[in-house]
Amino acid sequence: MTARIRLQPEAIGMGMTSQRVRDRLIDRLRETGIRDERVLNAIRTVPRHLFVDEAFATRAYEDTALPIGHGQTISQPWVVAKMTEALLQDAQPKRVLEVGTGSGYQAAILAALGLEVFTVERIGELLRTARKRFRTLGMNIRSKHDDGRIGWPELGPFDAIIVTAAAPALVSALTDQLAPGGTLVAPVGGAASQSLLRLRKDADGVIEETNLAPVVFVPLLSGMID
Ligand code: SAH
């Protein structure tokens, strides 16, 4: 898998968004256990400061979640790295569904890894902003404004599914849309305590579950808003 994005001049960045600052984030991710060089390379390449408001651009390469409006957050880079690593481990996914586009950053990381990305977001305004970012970066990512708890049945099954908001339990429509041999990564739990789970579906449709880490995500909510 190779990085396939064209960097625009504004993406090269200066000062707090310079390559040196970005490399420091990569060092930190290595120190905190991220090993997959493909994932580290995607994070080095995709300009995270273009996925947050200008007011937060100087903090874009800290290993922290940041607000993106509507009470939502762009996930912490370590969490993005961990989830992406979990999707690629012992698997060669081609088509991946993301539930919870948010800023579009996680989708952009998956696209930079050469995956065909489908992403669903329930908040119209966030999705419109994310789509502009995909265009700026020349990324061909398919997206729709919908309640992602139904997945994207017309386009499934998917080799991989990543859910970036927490539900109290696994959503069966999503596990149904996972292809045999596929991997699903999702935070599961309530506001107080959530676990990042990885599910592997074998060729017979039997699901095996691994608990990867404790995490904190915004909730997976029902319905759509403009
Ligand atoms: N992957 C995002 C993380 C955003 S936070 C990023 O890289 O920035 C989680 C997102 O999930 C929020 O934008 C929230 O609106 C969205 N979300 C919550 N419930 C949803 C649902 N049922 N369907 C689709 N998106 C949902």
CSV table of C-alpha atoms and ligand atoms in Angstrom, one decimal:
chain,number,residue,atom,x,y,z
A,1,MET,CA,0.0,0.0,0.0
A,2,THR,CA,1.4,3.4,-0.9
A,3,ALA,CA,0.4,7.0,0.1
A,4,ARG,CA,-1.5,8.5,-2.7
A,5,ILE,CA,-2.2,12.1,-1.9
A,6,ARG,CA,-1.0,15.2,-3.5
A,7,LEU,CA,0.0,17.9,-1.0
A,8,GLN,CA,-1.3,21.4,-1.8
A,9,PRO,CA,1.0,24.4,-0.9
A,10,GLU,CA,-1.0,25.2,2.2
A,11,ALA,CA,-0.7,21.6,3.4
A,12,ILE,CA,3.1,21.9,3.6
A,13,GLY,CA,2.7,24.2,6.5
A,14,MET,CA,5.0,26.4,8.6
A,15,GLY,CA,6.0,26.7,12.2
A,16,MET,CA,3.7,24.7,14.5
A,17,THR,CA,2.6,22.6,11.6
A,18,SER,CA,6.0,22.0,10.1
A,19,GLN,CA,7.4,18.6,9.2
A,20,ARG,CA,9.6,18.7,12.3
A,21,VAL,CA,6.6,19.1,14.5
A,22,ARG,CA,4.8,16.3,12.7
A,23,ASP,CA,7.8,14.0,13.0
A,24,ARG,CA,7.7,14.6,16.8
A,25,LEU,CA,4.1,13.2,16.8
A,26,ILE,CA,5.4,10.1,15.0
A,27,ASP,CA,8.1,9.7,17.6
A,28,ARG,CA,5.5,9.9,20.3
A,29,LEU,CA,3.3,7.3,18.6
A,30,ARG,CA,6.2,5.0,18.3
A,31,GLU,CA,6.9,5.5,22.0
A,32,THR,CA,3.3,4.7,22.9
A,33,GLY,CA,3.3,1.4,21.0
A,34,ILE,CA,2.3,2.0,17.4
A,35,ARG,CA,4.5,-0.2,15.3
A,36,ASP,CA,2.9,-0.4,11.8
A,37,GLU,CA,5.2,1.7,9.5
A,38,ARG,CA,2.4,2.1,6.9
A,39,VAL,CA,0.2,3.7,9.6
A,40,LEU,CA,3.0,5.9,10.9
A,41,ASN,CA,3.8,7.0,7.3
A,42,ALA,CA,0.1,7.8,6.6
A,43,ILE,CA,0.0,10.0,9.8
A,44,ARG,CA,3.2,11.7,8.8
A,45,THR,CA,1.8,12.4,5.3
A,46,VAL,CA,-1.8,13.6,6.0
A,47,PRO,CA,-1.9,17.2,7.2
A,48,ARG,CA,-4.0,17.0,10.4
A,49,HIS,CA,-4.0,20.8,10.8
A,50,LEU,CA,-6.3,21.0,7.7
A,51,PHE,CA,-8.9,18.9,9.6
A,52,VAL,CA,-9.4,21.3,12.5
A,53,ASP,CA,-10.4,25.0,12.7
A,54,GLU,CA,-7.6,27.5,12.2
A,55,ALA,CA,-7.8,28.4,15.9
A,56,PHE,CA,-6.6,24.9,16.7
A,57,ALA,CA,-4.1,24.4,13.9
A,58,THR,CA,-1.1,25.0,16.1
A,59,ARG,CA,-2.2,22.1,18.3
A,60,ALA,CA,-2.9,19.7,15.4
A,61,TYR,CA,0.2,17.7,16.0
A,62,GLU,CA,-0.2,17.2,19.7
A,63,ASP,CA,-1.4,13.7,20.6
A,64,THR,CA,-4.8,14.9,21.7
A,65,ALA,CA,-8.5,15.0,20.6
A,66,LEU,CA,-9.7,18.5,19.5
A,67,PRO,CA,-13.1,20.1,19.2
A,68,ILE,CA,-14.6,20.2,15.6
A,69,GLY,CA,-17.9,21.9,16.5
A,70,HIS,CA,-21.4,20.4,17.2
A,71,GLY,CA,-20.0,18.9,20.4
A,72,GLN,CA,-17.8,16.5,18.4
A,73,THR,CA,-14.1,15.9,18.3
A,74,ILE,CA,-11.4,14.8,15.9
A,75,SER,CA,-10.0,11.7,17.5
A,76,GLN,CA,-6.6,11.6,19.3
A,77,PRO,CA,-3.8,10.6,16.8
A,78,TRP,CA,-2.9,7.6,19.0
A,79,VAL,CA,-6.5,6.3,18.7
A,80,VAL,CA,-6.6,6.8,15.0
A,81,ALA,CA,-3.2,5.0,14.7
A,82,LYS,CA,-4.4,2.1,17.0
A,83,MET,CA,-7.7,1.6,15.1
A,84,THR,CA,-6.0,1.7,11.7
A,85,GLU,CA,-3.3,-0.7,12.8
A,86,ALA,CA,-6.0,-3.1,14.1
A,87,LEU,CA,-7.8,-3.0,10.7
A,88,LEU,CA,-4.6,-3.9,8.8
A,89,GLN,CA,-3.2,-6.5,11.2
A,90,ASP,CA,-3.2,-10.0,9.5
A,91,ALA,CA,-5.5,-8.7,6.8
A,92,GLN,CA,-5.4,-7.0,3.4
A,93,PRO,CA,-8.7,-5.0,3.3
A,94,LYS,CA,-9.6,-3.2,0.1
A,95,ARG,CA,-13.0,-1.6,0.9
A,96,VAL,CA,-13.6,0.0,4.2
A,97,LEU,CA,-16.7,1.6,5.8
A,98,GLU,CA,-16.3,4.3,8.4
A,99,VAL,CA,-19.2,5.3,10.6
A,100,GLY,CA,-18.7,8.8,12.0
A,101,THR,CA,-16.8,11.0,9.4
A,102,GLY,CA,-16.5,13.9,11.8
A,103,SER,CA,-13.5,16.0,10.5
A,104,GLY,CA,-12.7,13.4,7.8
A,105,TYR,CA,-9.2,12.8,9.3
A,106,GLN,CA,-9.6,9.0,9.9
A,107,ALA,CA,-11.1,8.6,6.4
A,108,ALA,CA,-8.2,10.5,4.9
A,109,ILE,CA,-5.7,8.3,6.7
A,110,LEU,CA,-7.4,5.2,5.3
A,111,ALA,CA,-7.4,6.7,1.8
A,112,ALA,CA,-3.7,7.6,2.1
A,113,LEU,CA,-3.1,3.9,2.8
A,114,GLY,CA,-4.6,3.1,-0.6
A,115,LEU,CA,-8.0,1.8,0.7
A,116,GLU,CA,-11.3,2.4,-1.0
A,117,VAL,CA,-13.1,4.4,1.7
A,118,PHE,CA,-16.9,4.8,2.3
A,119,THR,CA,-17.9,7.1,5.2
A,120,VAL,CA,-21.2,8.0,6.8
A,121,GLU,CA,-21.9,11.0,9.0
A,122,ARG,CA,-25.2,12.1,10.7
A,123,ILE,CA,-24.4,15.8,11.0
A,124,GLY,CA,-24.7,17.5,7.6
A,125,GLU,CA,-22.5,20.5,8.3
A,126,LEU,CA,-19.6,18.3,9.5
A,127,LEU,CA,-19.9,16.2,6.4
A,128,ARG,CA,-19.9,19.1,4.0
A,129,THR,CA,-16.7,20.5,5.6
A,130,ALA,CA,-15.1,17.1,5.5
A,131,ARG,CA,-16.0,16.7,1.8
A,132,LYS,CA,-14.2,20.1,1.0
A,133,ARG,CA,-11.1,18.7,2.7
A,134,PHE,CA,-11.2,15.5,0.7
A,135,ARG,CA,-11.4,17.7,-2.5
A,136,THR,CA,-8.5,19.9,-1.4
A,137,LEU,CA,-6.3,16.9,-0.9
A,138,GLY,CA,-7.5,15.2,-4.1
A,139,MET,CA,-8.9,12.2,-2.2
A,140,ASN,CA,-11.6,10.1,-3.8
A,141,ILE,CA,-13.7,9.2,-0.7
A,142,ARG,CA,-17.3,8.2,-1.0
A,143,SER,CA,-19.5,9.7,1.7
A,144,LYS,CA,-23.2,9.9,2.6
A,145,HIS,CA,-25.3,11.9,5.1
A,146,ASP,CA,-27.2,9.3,7.1
A,147,ASP,CA,-27.5,7.5,10.4
A,148,GLY,CA,-24.5,5.2,10.1
A,149,ARG,CA,-26.0,2.6,12.4
A,150,ILE,CA,-27.6,1.1,9.4
A,151,GLY,CA,-24.2,1.0,7.6
A,152,TRP,CA,-24.3,1.3,3.8
A,153,PRO,CA,-26.2,-1.9,2.9
A,154,GLU,CA,-26.3,-1.2,-0.9
A,155,LEU,CA,-22.5,-1.1,-1.1
A,156,GLY,CA,-21.6,-3.8,1.5
A,157,PRO,CA,-20.2,-6.2,2.5
A,158,PHE,CA,-17.0,-4.5,3.4
A,159,ASP,CA,-13.6,-6.0,4.1
A,160,ALA,CA,-13.2,-3.7,7.1
A,161,ILE,CA,-15.5,-1.5,9.2
A,162,ILE,CA,-14.4,1.2,11.6
A,163,VAL,CA,-16.8,2.9,14.0
A,164,THR,CA,-15.6,6.2,15.5
A,165,ALA,CA,-18.4,6.8,18.0
A,166,ALA,CA,-19.3,4.6,21.0
A,167,ALA,CA,-22.5,2.5,21.2
A,168,PRO,CA,-23.6,0.6,24.3
A,169,ALA,CA,-23.3,-2.7,22.3
A,170,LEU,CA,-22.1,-3.8,18.9
A,171,VAL,CA,-24.5,-2.8,16.1
A,172,SER,CA,-25.7,-5.9,14.3
A,173,ALA,CA,-26.4,-4.2,11.0
A,174,LEU,CA,-22.7,-3.4,10.9
A,175,THR,CA,-21.4,-6.8,11.8
A,176,ASP,CA,-23.8,-8.2,9.1
A,177,GLN,CA,-22.1,-6.0,6.5
A,178,LEU,CA,-18.7,-7.3,7.4
A,179,ALA,CA,-17.4,-9.7,4.7
A,180,PRO,CA,-16.1,-13.2,5.8
A,181,GLY,CA,-12.4,-12.7,6.7
A,182,GLY,CA,-13.2,-9.1,7.6
A,183,THR,CA,-12.3,-6.9,10.6
A,184,LEU,CA,-14.4,-4.5,12.5
A,185,VAL,CA,-13.0,-2.0,15.0
A,186,ALA,CA,-15.4,-0.1,17.3
A,187,PRO,CA,-15.5,1.5,20.7
A,188,VAL,CA,-18.3,-0.1,22.9
A,189,GLY,CA,-19.6,1.1,26.2
A,190,GLY,CA,-21.3,4.0,27.9
A,191,ALA,CA,-20.1,7.5,28.9
A,192,ALA,CA,-18.2,6.2,31.9
A,193,SER,CA,-16.2,3.3,30.4
A,194,GLN,CA,-15.6,2.2,26.9
A,195,SER,CA,-13.4,-0.5,25.3
A,196,LEU,CA,-11.9,-0.5,21.8
A,197,LEU,CA,-13.0,-3.9,20.4
A,198,ARG,CA,-11.6,-5.7,17.3
A,199,LEU,CA,-13.9,-8.3,15.7
A,200,ARG,CA,-12.7,-10.8,13.2
A,201,LYS,CA,-15.3,-12.7,11.1
A,202,ASP,CA,-13.9,-16.0,9.8
A,203,ALA,CA,-14.8,-17.7,6.6
A,204,ASP,CA,-17.8,-19.4,8.3
A,205,GLY,CA,-19.1,-16.2,9.7
A,206,VAL,CA,-18.0,-16.9,13.2
A,207,ILE,CA,-16.9,-13.8,15.1
A,208,GLU,CA,-13.9,-13.6,17.4
A,209,GLU,CA,-13.6,-10.5,19.7
A,210,THR,CA,-10.5,-8.9,21.1
A,211,ASN,CA,-10.4,-6.0,23.6
A,212,LEU,CA,-7.6,-3.6,22.5
A,213,ALA,CA,-7.7,-0.7,24.9
A,214,PRO,CA,-9.8,1.5,27.1
A,215,VAL,CA,-10.9,4.6,25.1
A,216,VAL,CA,-13.1,7.6,25.3
A,217,PHE,CA,-15.4,8.4,22.3
A,218,VAL,CA,-18.4,10.6,21.7
A,219,PRO,CA,-21.6,8.6,21.6
A,220,LEU,CA,-23.1,6.9,18.5
A,221,LEU,CA,-26.5,8.7,18.2
A,222,SER,CA,-29.6,7.9,16.2
A,223,GLY,CA,-31.1,10.0,13.4
A,224,MET,CA,-29.6,12.8,11.3
A,225,ILE,CA,-29.3,16.5,11.6
A,226,ASP,CA,-28.6,19.1,9.0
B,1,SAH,N1,-13.6,9.8,12.6
B,1,SAH,C1,-13.8,11.2,13.1
B,1,SAH,C2,-14.2,11.2,14.5
B,1,SAH,C3,-15.3,12.1,14.8
B,1,SAH,S1,-16.1,12.0,16.3
B,1,SAH,C4,-12.6,12.0,12.7
B,1,SAH,O1,-11.6,11.5,12.3
B,1,SAH,O2,-12.6,13.2,12.9
B,1,SAH,C5,-17.5,10.9,15.9
B,1,SAH,C6,-18.4,11.3,14.8
B,1,SAH,O3,-19.4,10.3,14.7
B,1,SAH,C7,-19.1,12.7,15.0
B,1,SAH,O4,-18.9,13.5,13.9
B,1,SAH,C8,-20.6,12.3,15.1
B,1,SAH,O5,-21.5,13.2,14.6
B,1,SAH,C9,-20.6,11.0,14.3
B,1,SAH,N2,-21.8,10.1,14.6
B,1,SAH,C10,-22.3,9.8,15.8
B,1,SAH,N3,-23.4,9.0,15.7
B,1,SAH,C11,-23.4,8.7,14.3
B,1,SAH,C12,-24.3,7.9,13.5
B,1,SAH,N4,-25.3,7.2,14.1
B,1,SAH,N5,-24.1,7.8,12.2
B,1,SAH,C13,-23.1,8.5,11.6
B,1,SAH,N6,-22.2,9.3,12.3
B,1,SAH,C14,-22.4,9.4,13.7
